[in-house]
Amino acid sequence: MAVHTQPLYAIKAELFKALAHPARLQVLEVLAADPGLTAPVARLLEATGAEPSALSQHLAVLKRAGVVDSTRTGNVVDYRLTEPLVAELLVVARAFLLTRLAETATPAQLDAARHLPALPGATAGAVLDAAEALFEDASR
């Protein structure tokens, strides 16, 4: 008898839908870069440049997906990743991105990649160095 795995793929697809926005990915990378996997809303606003109402909507999507949760202390709301595995997913996604960029990146794109926040499990520099090596090979 075949195991019916379709519902599991549907759940995974919902997770990827929740991640499918640049501002949400940026929020997650800011959280992943923090040793406690947490950041106050003010830092998230500064990092993303989003309007407060737009950031609130993005955070709600991530919260509904179970990727982040929040705590309030007085007037300060802190968000945190619910699982360190999310940070690992971001490292893998960044490595994939930089590998793909290495094939077609402009110097400006590589420079922008240098300014991404460091993620646990792989420094942006180490991943970028690997991508630059590929970029150099591709340009020969």
PDB file of C-alpha atoms in Angstrom, residues 57-109:
ATOM      1  CA  GLN A  57       1.520  42.056   7.980  1.00  0.00           C
ATOM      2  CA  HIS A  58       4.733  40.210   7.080  1.00  0.00           C
ATOM      3  CA  LEU A  59       5.305  39.251  10.703  1.00  0.00           C
ATOM      4  CA  ALA A  60       1.721  37.990  10.927  1.00  0.00           C
ATOM      5  CA  VAL A  61       2.301  35.724   7.908  1.00  0.00           C
ATOM      6  CA  LEU A  62       5.467  34.328   9.494  1.00  0.00           C
ATOM      7  CA  LYS A  63       3.702  33.879  12.811  1.00  0.00           C
ATOM      8  CA  ARG A  64       0.761  32.021  11.237  1.00  0.00           C
ATOM      9  CA  ALA A  65       3.273  29.723   9.534  1.00  0.00           C
ATOM     10  CA  GLY A  66       4.846  28.990  12.919  1.00  0.00           C
ATOM     11  CA  VAL A  67       8.228  30.340  11.839  1.00  0.00           C
ATOM     12  CA  VAL A  68       8.356  33.170  14.406  1.00  0.00           C
ATOM     13  CA  ASP A  69       6.688  34.029  17.652  1.00  0.00           C
ATOM     14  CA  SER A  70       6.653  37.190  19.731  1.00  0.00           C
ATOM     15  CA  THR A  71       6.811  38.424  23.299  1.00  0.00           C
ATOM     16  CA  ARG A  72       5.852  41.821  24.626  1.00  0.00           C
ATOM     17  CA  THR A  73       7.676  43.553  27.464  1.00  0.00           C
ATOM     18  CA  GLY A  74       6.069  46.912  28.111  1.00  0.00           C
ATOM     19  CA  ASN A  75       6.008  48.745  24.787  1.00  0.00           C
ATOM     20  CA  VAL A  76       8.681  46.541  23.192  1.00  0.00           C
ATOM     21  CA  VAL A  77       7.724  43.557  21.039  1.00  0.00           C
ATOM     22  CA  ASP A  78      10.470  41.068  20.319  1.00  0.00           C
ATOM     23  CA  TYR A  79      10.228  38.450  17.596  1.00  0.00           C
ATOM     24  CA  ARG A  80      12.229  35.242  17.538  1.00  0.00           C
ATOM     25  CA  LEU A  81      12.658  32.235  15.318  1.00  0.00           C
ATOM     26  CA  THR A  82      10.670  29.315  16.680  1.00  0.00           C
ATOM     27  CA  GLU A  83      13.281  26.806  15.518  1.00  0.00           C
ATOM     28  CA  PRO A  84      17.047  27.070  14.965  1.00  0.00           C
ATOM     29  CA  LEU A  85      16.396  24.895  11.895  1.00  0.00           C
ATOM     30  CA  VAL A  86      14.956  27.976  10.183  1.00  0.00           C
ATOM     31  CA  ALA A  87      18.388  29.600  10.474  1.00  0.00           C
ATOM     32  CA  GLU A  88      19.949  26.528   8.881  1.00  0.00           C
ATOM     33  CA  LEU A  89      17.425  26.704   6.042  1.00  0.00           C
ATOM     34  CA  LEU A  90      18.479  30.319   5.465  1.00  0.00           C
ATOM     35  CA  VAL A  91      22.153  29.310   5.320  1.00  0.00           C
ATOM     36  CA  VAL A  92      21.392  26.699   2.670  1.00  0.00           C
ATOM     37  CA  ALA A  93      19.233  29.177   0.732  1.00  0.00           C
ATOM     38  CA  ARG A  94      22.021  31.773   0.849  1.00  0.00           C
ATOM     39  CA  ALA A  95      24.609  29.280  -0.355  1.00  0.00           C
ATOM     40  CA  PHE A  96      22.292  28.341  -3.222  1.00  0.00           C
ATOM     41  CA  LEU A  97      21.700  32.019  -4.042  1.00  0.00           C
ATOM     42  CA  LEU A  98      25.386  32.870  -4.078  1.00  0.00           C
ATOM     43  CA  THR A  99      26.234  29.823  -6.135  1.00  0.00           C
ATOM     44  CA  ARG A 100      23.611  30.874  -8.687  1.00  0.00           C
ATOM     45  CA  LEU A 101      24.815  34.489  -8.576  1.00  0.00           C
ATOM     46  CA  ALA A 102      28.364  33.331  -9.199  1.00  0.00           C
ATOM     47  CA  GLU A 103      27.254  32.229 -12.647  1.00  0.00           C
ATOM     48  CA  THR A 104      25.692  35.568 -13.636  1.00  0.00           C
ATOM     49  CA  ALA A 105      26.459  38.162 -10.955  1.00  0.00           C
ATOM     50  CA  THR A 106      27.575  41.671 -11.618  1.00  0.00           C
ATOM     51  CA  PRO A 107      30.208  43.204  -9.362  1.00  0.00           C
ATOM     52  CA  ALA A 108      27.419  45.281  -7.758  1.00  0.00           C
ATOM     53  CA  GLN A 109      25.456  42.132  -6.888  1.00  0.00           C
TER      54      GLN A 109
END
